[in-house]
Coordinates of C-alpha atoms and ligand atoms in Angstrom, one line a residue:
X9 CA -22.5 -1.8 -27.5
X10 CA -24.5 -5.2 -26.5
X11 CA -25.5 -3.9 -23.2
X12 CA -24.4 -7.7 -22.1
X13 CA -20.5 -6.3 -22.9
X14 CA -21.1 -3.6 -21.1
X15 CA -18.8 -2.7 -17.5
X16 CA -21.5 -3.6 -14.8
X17 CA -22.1 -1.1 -12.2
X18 CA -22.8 -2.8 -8.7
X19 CA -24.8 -1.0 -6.3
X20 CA -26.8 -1.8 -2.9
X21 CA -27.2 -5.4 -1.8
X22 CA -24.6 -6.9 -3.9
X23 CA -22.0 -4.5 -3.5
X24 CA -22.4 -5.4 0.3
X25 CA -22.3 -8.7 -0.2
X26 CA -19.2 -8.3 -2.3
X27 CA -18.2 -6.5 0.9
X28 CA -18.6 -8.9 3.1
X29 CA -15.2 -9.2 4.3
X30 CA -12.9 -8.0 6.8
X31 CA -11.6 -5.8 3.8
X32 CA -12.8 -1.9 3.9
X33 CA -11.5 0.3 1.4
X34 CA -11.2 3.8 2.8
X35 CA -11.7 5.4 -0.7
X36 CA -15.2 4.2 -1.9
X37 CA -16.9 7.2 -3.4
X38 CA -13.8 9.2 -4.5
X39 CA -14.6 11.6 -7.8
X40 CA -14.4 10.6 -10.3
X41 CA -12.9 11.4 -13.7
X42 CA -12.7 10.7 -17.3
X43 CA -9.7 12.3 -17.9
X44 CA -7.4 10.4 -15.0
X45 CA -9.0 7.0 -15.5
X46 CA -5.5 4.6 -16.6
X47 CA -5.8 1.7 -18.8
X48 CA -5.6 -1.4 -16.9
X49 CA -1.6 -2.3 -19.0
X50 CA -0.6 1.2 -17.3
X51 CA -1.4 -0.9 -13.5
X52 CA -0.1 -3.7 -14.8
X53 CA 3.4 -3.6 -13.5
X54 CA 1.6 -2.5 -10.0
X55 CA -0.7 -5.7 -9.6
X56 CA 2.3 -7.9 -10.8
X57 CA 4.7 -6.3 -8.1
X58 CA 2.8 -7.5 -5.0
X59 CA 4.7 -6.3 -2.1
X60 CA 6.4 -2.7 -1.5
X61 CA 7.9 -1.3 1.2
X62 CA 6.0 2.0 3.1
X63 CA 8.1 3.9 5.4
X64 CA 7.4 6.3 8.1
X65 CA 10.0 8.7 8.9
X66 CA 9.7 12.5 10.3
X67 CA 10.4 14.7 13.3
X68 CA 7.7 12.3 15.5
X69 CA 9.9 9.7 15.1
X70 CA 12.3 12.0 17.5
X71 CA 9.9 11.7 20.1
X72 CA 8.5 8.0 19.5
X73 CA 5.0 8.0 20.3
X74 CA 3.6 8.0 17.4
X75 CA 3.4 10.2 13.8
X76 CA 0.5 11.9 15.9
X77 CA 2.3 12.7 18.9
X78 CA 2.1 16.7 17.8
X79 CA -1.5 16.8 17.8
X80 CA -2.7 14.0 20.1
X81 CA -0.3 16.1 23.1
X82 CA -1.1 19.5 22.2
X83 CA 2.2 20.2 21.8
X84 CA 3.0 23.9 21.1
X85 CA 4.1 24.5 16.7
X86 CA 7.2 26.1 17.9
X87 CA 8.2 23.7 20.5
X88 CA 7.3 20.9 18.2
X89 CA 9.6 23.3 15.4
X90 CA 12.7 22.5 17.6
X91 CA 13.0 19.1 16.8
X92 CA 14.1 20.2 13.3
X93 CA 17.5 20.9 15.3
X94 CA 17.7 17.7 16.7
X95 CA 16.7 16.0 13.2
X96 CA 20.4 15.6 12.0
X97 CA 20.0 11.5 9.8
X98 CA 23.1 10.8 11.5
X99 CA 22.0 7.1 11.1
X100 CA 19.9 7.2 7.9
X101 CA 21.8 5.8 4.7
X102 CA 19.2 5.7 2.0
X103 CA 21.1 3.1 0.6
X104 CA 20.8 0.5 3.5
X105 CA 16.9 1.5 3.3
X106 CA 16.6 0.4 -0.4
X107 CA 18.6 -2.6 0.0
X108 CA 16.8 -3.5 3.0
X109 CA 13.6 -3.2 1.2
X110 CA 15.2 -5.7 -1.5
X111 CA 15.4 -8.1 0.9
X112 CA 12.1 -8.0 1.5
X113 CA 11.3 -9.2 -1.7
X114 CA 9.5 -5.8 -2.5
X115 CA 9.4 -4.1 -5.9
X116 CA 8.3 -0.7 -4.7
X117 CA 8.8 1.2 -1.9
X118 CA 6.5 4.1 -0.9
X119 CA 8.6 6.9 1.6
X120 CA 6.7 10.0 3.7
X121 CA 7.7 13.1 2.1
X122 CA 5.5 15.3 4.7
X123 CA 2.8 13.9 6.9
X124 CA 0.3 16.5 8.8
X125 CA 3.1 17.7 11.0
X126 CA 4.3 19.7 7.9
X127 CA 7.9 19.2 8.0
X128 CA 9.2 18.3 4.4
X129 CA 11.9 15.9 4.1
X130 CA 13.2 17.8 0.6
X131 CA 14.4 21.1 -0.8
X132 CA 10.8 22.6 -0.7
X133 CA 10.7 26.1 -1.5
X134 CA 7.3 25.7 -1.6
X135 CA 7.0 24.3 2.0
X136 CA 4.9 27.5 4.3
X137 CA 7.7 28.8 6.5
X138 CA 10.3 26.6 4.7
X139 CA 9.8 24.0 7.3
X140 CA 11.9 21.9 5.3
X141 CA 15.4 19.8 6.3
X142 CA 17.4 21.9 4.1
X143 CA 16.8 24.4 6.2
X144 CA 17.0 22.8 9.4
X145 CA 19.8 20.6 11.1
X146 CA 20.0 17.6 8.3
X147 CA 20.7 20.4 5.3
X148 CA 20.4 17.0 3.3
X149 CA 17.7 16.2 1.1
X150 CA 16.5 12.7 1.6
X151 CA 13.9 12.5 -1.7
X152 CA 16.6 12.6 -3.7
X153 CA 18.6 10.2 -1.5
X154 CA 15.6 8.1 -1.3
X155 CA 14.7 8.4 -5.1
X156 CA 18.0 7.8 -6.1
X157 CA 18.4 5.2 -4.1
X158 CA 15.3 3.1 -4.7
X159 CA 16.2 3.1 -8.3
X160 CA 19.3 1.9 -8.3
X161 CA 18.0 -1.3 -6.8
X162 CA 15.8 -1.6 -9.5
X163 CA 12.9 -0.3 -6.8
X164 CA 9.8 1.8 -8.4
X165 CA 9.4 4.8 -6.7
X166 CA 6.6 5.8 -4.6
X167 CA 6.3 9.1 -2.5
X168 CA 3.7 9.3 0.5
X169 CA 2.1 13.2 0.9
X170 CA -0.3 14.4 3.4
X171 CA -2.6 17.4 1.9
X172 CA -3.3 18.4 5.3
X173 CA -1.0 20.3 7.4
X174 CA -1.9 21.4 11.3
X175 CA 0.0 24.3 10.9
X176 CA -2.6 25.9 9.1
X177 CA -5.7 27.3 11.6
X178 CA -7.7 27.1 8.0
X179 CA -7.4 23.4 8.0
X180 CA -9.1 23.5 11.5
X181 CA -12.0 25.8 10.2
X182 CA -11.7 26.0 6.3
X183 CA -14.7 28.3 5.8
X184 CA -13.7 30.4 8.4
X185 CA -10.4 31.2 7.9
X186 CA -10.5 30.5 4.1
X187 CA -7.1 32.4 3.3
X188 CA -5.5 29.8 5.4
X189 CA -6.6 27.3 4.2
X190 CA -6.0 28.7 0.3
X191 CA -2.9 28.4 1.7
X192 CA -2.3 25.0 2.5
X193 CA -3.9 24.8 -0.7
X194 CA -0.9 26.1 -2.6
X195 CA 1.3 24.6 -0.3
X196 CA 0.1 21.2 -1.8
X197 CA 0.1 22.1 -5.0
X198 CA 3.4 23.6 -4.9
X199 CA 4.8 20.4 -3.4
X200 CA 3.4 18.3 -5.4
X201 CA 4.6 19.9 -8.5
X202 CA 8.6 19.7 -6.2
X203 CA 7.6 16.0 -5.7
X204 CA 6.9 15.0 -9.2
X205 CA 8.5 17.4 -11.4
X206 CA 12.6 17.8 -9.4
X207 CA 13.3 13.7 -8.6
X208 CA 12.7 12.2 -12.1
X209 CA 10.4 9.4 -12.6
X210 CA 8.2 8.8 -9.9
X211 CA 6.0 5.6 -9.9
X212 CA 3.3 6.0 -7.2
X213 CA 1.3 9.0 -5.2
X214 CA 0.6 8.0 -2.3
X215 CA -2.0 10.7 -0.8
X216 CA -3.0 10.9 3.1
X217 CA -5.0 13.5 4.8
X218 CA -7.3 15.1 2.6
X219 CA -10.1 15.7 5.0
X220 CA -10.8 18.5 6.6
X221 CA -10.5 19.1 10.3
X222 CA -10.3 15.3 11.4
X223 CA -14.2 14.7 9.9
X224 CA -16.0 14.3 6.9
X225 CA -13.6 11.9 4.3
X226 CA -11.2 12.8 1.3
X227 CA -14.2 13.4 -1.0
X228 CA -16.2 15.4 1.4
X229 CA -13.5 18.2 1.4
X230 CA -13.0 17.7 -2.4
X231 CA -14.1 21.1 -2.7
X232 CA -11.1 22.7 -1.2
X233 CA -8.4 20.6 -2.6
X234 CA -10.1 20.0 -6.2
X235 CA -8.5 16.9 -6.9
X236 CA -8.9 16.2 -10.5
X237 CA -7.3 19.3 -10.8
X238 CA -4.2 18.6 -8.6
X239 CA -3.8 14.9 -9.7
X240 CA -3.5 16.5 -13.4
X241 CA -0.7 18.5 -12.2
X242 CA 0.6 15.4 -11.1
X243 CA 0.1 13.5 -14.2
X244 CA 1.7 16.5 -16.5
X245 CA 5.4 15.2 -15.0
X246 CA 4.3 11.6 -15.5
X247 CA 1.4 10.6 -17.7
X248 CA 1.8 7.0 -16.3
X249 CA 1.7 7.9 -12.3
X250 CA -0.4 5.2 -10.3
X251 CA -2.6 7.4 -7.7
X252 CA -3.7 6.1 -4.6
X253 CA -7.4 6.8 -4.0
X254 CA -7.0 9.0 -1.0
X255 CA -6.9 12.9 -2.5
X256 CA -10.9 12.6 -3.0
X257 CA -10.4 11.2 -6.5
X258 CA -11.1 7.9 -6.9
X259 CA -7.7 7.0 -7.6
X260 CA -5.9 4.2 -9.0
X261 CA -6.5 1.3 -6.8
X262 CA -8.4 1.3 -3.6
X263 CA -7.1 0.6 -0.1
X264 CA -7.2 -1.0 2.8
X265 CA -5.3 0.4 6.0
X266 CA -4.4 -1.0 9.3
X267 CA -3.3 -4.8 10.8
X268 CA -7.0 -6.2 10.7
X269 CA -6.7 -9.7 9.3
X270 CA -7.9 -10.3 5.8
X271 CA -11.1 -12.7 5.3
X272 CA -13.8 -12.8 2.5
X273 CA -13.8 -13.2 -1.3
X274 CA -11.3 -12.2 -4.2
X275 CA -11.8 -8.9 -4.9
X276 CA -11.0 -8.4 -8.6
X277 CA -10.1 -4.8 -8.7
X278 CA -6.6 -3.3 -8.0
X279 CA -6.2 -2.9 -4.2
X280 CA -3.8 -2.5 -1.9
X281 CA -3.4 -3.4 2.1
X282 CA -1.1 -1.2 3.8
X283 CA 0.0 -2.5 7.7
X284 CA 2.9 -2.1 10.1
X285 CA 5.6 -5.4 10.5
X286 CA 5.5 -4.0 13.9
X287 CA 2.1 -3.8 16.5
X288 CA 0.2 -1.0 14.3
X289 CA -0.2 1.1 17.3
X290 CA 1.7 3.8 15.3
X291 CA 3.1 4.1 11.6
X292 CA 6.2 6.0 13.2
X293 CA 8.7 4.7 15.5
X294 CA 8.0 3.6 18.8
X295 CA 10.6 2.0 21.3
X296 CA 10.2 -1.5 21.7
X297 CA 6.8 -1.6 19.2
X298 CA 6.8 -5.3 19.0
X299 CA 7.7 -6.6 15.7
X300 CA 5.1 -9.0 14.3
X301 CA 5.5 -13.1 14.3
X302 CA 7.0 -14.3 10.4
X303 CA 4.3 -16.6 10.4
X304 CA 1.6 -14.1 10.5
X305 CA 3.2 -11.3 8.3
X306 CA 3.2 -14.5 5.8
X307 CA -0.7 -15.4 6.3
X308 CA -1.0 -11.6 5.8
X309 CA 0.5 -11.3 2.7
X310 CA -1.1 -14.7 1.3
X311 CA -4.5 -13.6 2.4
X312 CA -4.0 -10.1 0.7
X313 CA -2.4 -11.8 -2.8
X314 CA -5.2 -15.2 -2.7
X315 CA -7.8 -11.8 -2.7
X316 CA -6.2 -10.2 -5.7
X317 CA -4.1 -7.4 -3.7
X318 CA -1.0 -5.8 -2.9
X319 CA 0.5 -5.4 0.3
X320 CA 2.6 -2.3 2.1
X321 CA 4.5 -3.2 5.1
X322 CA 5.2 -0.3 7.2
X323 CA 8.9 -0.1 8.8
X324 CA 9.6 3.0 10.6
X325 CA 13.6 4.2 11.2
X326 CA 14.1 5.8 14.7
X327 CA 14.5 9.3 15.0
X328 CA 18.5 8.9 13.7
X329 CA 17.4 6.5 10.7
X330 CA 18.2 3.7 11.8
X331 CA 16.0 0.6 11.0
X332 CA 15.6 -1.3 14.6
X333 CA 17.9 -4.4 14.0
X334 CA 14.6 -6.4 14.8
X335 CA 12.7 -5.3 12.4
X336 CA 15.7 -5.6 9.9
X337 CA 15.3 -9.5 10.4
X338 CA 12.3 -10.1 10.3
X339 CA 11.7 -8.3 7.1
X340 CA 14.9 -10.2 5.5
X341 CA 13.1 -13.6 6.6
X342 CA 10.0 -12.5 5.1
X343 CA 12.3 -11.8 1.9
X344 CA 13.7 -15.1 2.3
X345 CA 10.3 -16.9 1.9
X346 CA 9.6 -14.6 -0.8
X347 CA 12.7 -15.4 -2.5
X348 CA 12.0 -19.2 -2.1
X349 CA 8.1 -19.3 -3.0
X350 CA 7.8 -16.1 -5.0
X351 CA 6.8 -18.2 -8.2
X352 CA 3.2 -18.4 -6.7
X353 CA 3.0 -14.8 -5.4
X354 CA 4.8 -12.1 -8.0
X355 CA 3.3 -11.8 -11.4
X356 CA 0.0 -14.0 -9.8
X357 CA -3.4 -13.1 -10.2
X358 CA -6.1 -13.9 -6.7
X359 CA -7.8 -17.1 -7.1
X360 CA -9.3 -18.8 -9.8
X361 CA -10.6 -20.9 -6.7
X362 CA -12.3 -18.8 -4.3
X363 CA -10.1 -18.6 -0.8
X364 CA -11.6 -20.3 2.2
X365 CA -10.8 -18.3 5.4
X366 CA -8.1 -19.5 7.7
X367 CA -8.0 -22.9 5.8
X368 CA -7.0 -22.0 1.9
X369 CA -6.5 -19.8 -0.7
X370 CA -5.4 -19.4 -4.9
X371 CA -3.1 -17.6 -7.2
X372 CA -2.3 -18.1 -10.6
X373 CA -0.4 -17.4 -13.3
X374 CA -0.5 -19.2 -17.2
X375 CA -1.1 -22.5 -16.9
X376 CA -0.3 -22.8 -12.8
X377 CA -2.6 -22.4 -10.2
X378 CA -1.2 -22.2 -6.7
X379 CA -3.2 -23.3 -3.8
X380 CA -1.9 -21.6 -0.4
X381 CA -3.0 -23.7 2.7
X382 CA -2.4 -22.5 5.7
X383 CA -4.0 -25.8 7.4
X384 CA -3.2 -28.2 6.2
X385 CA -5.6 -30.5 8.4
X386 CA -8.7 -28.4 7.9
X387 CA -7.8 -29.0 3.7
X388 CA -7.7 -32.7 4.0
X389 CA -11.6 -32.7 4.4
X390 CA -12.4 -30.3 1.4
X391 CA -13.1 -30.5 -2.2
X392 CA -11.4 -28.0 -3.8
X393 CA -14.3 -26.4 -6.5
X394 CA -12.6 -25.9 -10.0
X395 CA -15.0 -25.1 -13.1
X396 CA -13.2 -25.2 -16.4
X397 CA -9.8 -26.5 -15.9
X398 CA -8.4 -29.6 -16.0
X399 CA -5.8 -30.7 -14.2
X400 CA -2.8 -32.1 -15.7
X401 CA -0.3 -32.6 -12.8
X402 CA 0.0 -31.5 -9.5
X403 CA 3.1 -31.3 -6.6
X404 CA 4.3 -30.2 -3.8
X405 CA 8.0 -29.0 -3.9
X406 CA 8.4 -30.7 -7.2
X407 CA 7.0 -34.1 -6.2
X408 CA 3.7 -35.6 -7.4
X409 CA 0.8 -35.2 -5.1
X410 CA -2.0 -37.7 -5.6
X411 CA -5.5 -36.3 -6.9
X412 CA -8.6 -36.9 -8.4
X413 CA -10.8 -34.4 -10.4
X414 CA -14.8 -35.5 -10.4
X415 CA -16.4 -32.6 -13.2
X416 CA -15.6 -29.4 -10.8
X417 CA -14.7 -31.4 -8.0
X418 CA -11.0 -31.8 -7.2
X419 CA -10.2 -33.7 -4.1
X420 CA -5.7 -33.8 -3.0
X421 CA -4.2 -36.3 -0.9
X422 CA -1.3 -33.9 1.0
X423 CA 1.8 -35.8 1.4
X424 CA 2.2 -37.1 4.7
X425 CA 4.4 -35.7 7.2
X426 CA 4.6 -32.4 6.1
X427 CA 6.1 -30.1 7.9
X428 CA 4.6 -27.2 10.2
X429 CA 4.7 -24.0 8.2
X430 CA 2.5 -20.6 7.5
X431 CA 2.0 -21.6 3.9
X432 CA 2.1 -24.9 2.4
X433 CA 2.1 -24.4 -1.3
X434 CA 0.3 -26.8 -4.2
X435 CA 1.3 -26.4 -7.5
X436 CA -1.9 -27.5 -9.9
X437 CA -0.9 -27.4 -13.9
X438 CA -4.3 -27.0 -15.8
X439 CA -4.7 -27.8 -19.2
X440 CA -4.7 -24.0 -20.3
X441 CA -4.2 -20.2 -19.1
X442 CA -6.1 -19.2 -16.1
X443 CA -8.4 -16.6 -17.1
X444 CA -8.1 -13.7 -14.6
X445 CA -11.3 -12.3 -13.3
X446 CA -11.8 -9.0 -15.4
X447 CA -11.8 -5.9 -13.8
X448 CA -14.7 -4.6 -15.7
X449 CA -17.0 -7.3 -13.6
X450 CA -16.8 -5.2 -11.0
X451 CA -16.5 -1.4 -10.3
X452 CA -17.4 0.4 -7.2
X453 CA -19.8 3.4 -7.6
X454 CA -19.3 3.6 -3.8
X455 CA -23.1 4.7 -3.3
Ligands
GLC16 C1 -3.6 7.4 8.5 C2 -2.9 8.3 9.4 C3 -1.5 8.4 9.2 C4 -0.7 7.3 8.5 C5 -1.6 6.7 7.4 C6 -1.0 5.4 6.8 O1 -4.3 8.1 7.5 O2 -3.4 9.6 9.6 O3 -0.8 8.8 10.3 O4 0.3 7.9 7.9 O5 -2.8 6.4 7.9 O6 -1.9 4.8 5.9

């Protein structure tokens, strides 16, 4: 192969630079492995879908301080156990969740099957102790409500799992008390196997807690959980499964966690930003957690699409299952925008033109290029750089916007009296397809 062809690896300086951004992707260094690499059409649908739905939803949601609340309070296992009779889903309908997430405008949703409390929300017979809500006051299974429902609104499927479990003292000191922690070991390979082989086709695994005794990272405990190992269990149910990077393999697509605000460059690789609509002072529900302003969940999401990524919005049902009717709205006027400007978000690719904190972005998609401003009075004094394209017409809402393209320099006159909004959209038509920024430009060796 011309070594010119060949995938560039990018280490030290530029890497940083690459980095320079508000986005940090927990997963950098992750195995890797031949054998679970997917071909960019297998991510395909992924990148295109944009937006999913993430929920948090377990026995801490009883107590409402947080998914944490078990370990941050020292609360006693079996006193912490007793929840599981108070955990009855009198309000959760599976149903309303998936619908709900429809209105958002997402196109998968991602659900908790067992975060690091332990308590599996599925007939586990794998689960240590049976901690499961089969046998506990629920006796329902809610990942196959959950599955079933997701797919009948035409929702691909994603399942959240947490390797760790504080049950287990050999999580707390794995050398130590190595026969606890082979344990949780086969717990998680056990439940994996329940997660992907019982509830048909799942889309997405979605790992969490794969260090060991809150230190080191995912990859630093690789040696206990063997991931290339465990993600080919996964694979043997579904050859296709997306895998998030956090098991201490690479993964599928990196991440970004929490409700820091989204600056720097496109970042051509598959990526995903996964925030709260509430405050983001816990993933599970919290009384009165302040639900985020419309206009900032929308600069959010543009800043994550204008860099190339996906977005997960956390919503977390109350310890019934019940959505709070607050967040309900907002996430329905979220969906509404969606539904009225998704043209320039699903199926787009970030940029060609690089995004411009706070003052622009681009998406793309054939022979559209869609500039998000989010001021508009910041815009009026900037050429917009485009190499390579010419433009053939360009509108706002359907009506001609007045421009003029110098060589790479294209200069818009925004309409006057525009309205105040999070995202006014420009719609460029260039005289052929945008050419997305290849993946192979760029790959992390996380060094
Ligand atoms: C963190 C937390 C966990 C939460 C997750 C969401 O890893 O430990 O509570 O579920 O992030 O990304």
């Amino acid at each position: 192969m011309d070594p010119k062809q060949m995938p560039r690896e990018m280490t030290g300086a530029e890497l940083k630079s690459m980095l320079k951004s508000s986005i940090n992707f927990k997963s950098l260094g992750g195995l890797k492995s031949e054998e679970l690499t997917l071909p960019p059409e297998k991510k395909q649908w992924w990148r295109d879908a944009k937006v999913g739905m993430f929920i948090h939803w377990g026995l801490y949601s009883i107590l409402g301080r947080g998914e944490w609340v078990r370990f941050n309070e020292h609360i006693p296992e079996e006193e912490y156990a007793k929840l599981a009779d108070e955990f009855t889903g009198e309000n959760c309908n599976m149903e309303e969740w998936a619908q709900l997430a429809e209105d958002m405008g997402a196109k998968y949703m991602v659900m908790v099957a067992r975060h690091h409390d332990g308590f599996a929300l599925w007939d586990s017979p794998g689960s240590y102790q049976g901690f499961t809500t089969m046998n506990t006051a629920s006796h329902r299974d809610y990942i196959r409500e959950y599955t079933e429902a997701a797919r009948g609104h035409d929702l691909r499927v994603g399942i959240y799992y947490s390797n760790m479990d504080w049950r287990f003292p050999g999580y707390f000191d794995p050398k130590g008390k190595p026969e606890s922690a082979a344990a949780m070991k086969k717990q998680a390979y056990d439940q994996i196997a329940e997660l992907c082989g019982n509830y048909g086709k799942v889309d997405i695994l979605w790992y969490d807690g794969s260090w060991l005794n809150h230190s080191g990272s995912d990859t630093t405990a690789a040696w206990l959980w063997e991931p290339v190992k465990l993600n080919l269990l996964a694979r043997s149910f579904n050859p296709d499964l997306l895998i998030n990077p956090r098991s201490g393999w690479e993964g599928d697509f990196y991440c970004d966690e929490g409700s820091h605000e989204i600056t720097g460059k496109i970042i051509p690789v598959p990526w995903e930003k996964n925030m709260c609509v509430c405050s983001g002072a816990s993933w599970g529900w919290m009384a009165n957690d302040p639900v985020s302003d419309l206009d900032w969940l929308i600069h959010m999401l543009v800043d994550v699409v204008t860099r190339d990524g996906n977005i997960l919005l956390n919503v977390a049902p109350d310890g019934k299952g019940a959505i709070p009717e607050t967040v309900q709205n907002r996430v329905r006027e979220l969906g509404q925008w969606l539904a009225e400007n998704g043209d320039s978000i699903y199926g787009t690719r970030g940029g060609p033109i690089e995004p411009v904190d706070k003052v622009y972005g681009s998406t793309s998609k054939g022979q559209n290029i869609y500039l998000h401003i989010q001021d508009p009075a910041a815009f009026a004094g900037c050429t917009v750089p485009l190499a390579g394209y010419r433009v053939l017409g360009c509108s706002y809402q359907g009506e001609m916007v007045a421009y003029t393209q110098d060589g790479d320099s294209l200069k818009i006159t925004l309409p006057a009296g525009l309205p105040k909004q999070a995202d006014t959209i420009i719609r460029l038509q260039v005289d052929r397809p945008v050419e997305p920024k290849k993946d192979a430009e760029v790959y992390f060796t996380g060094k």
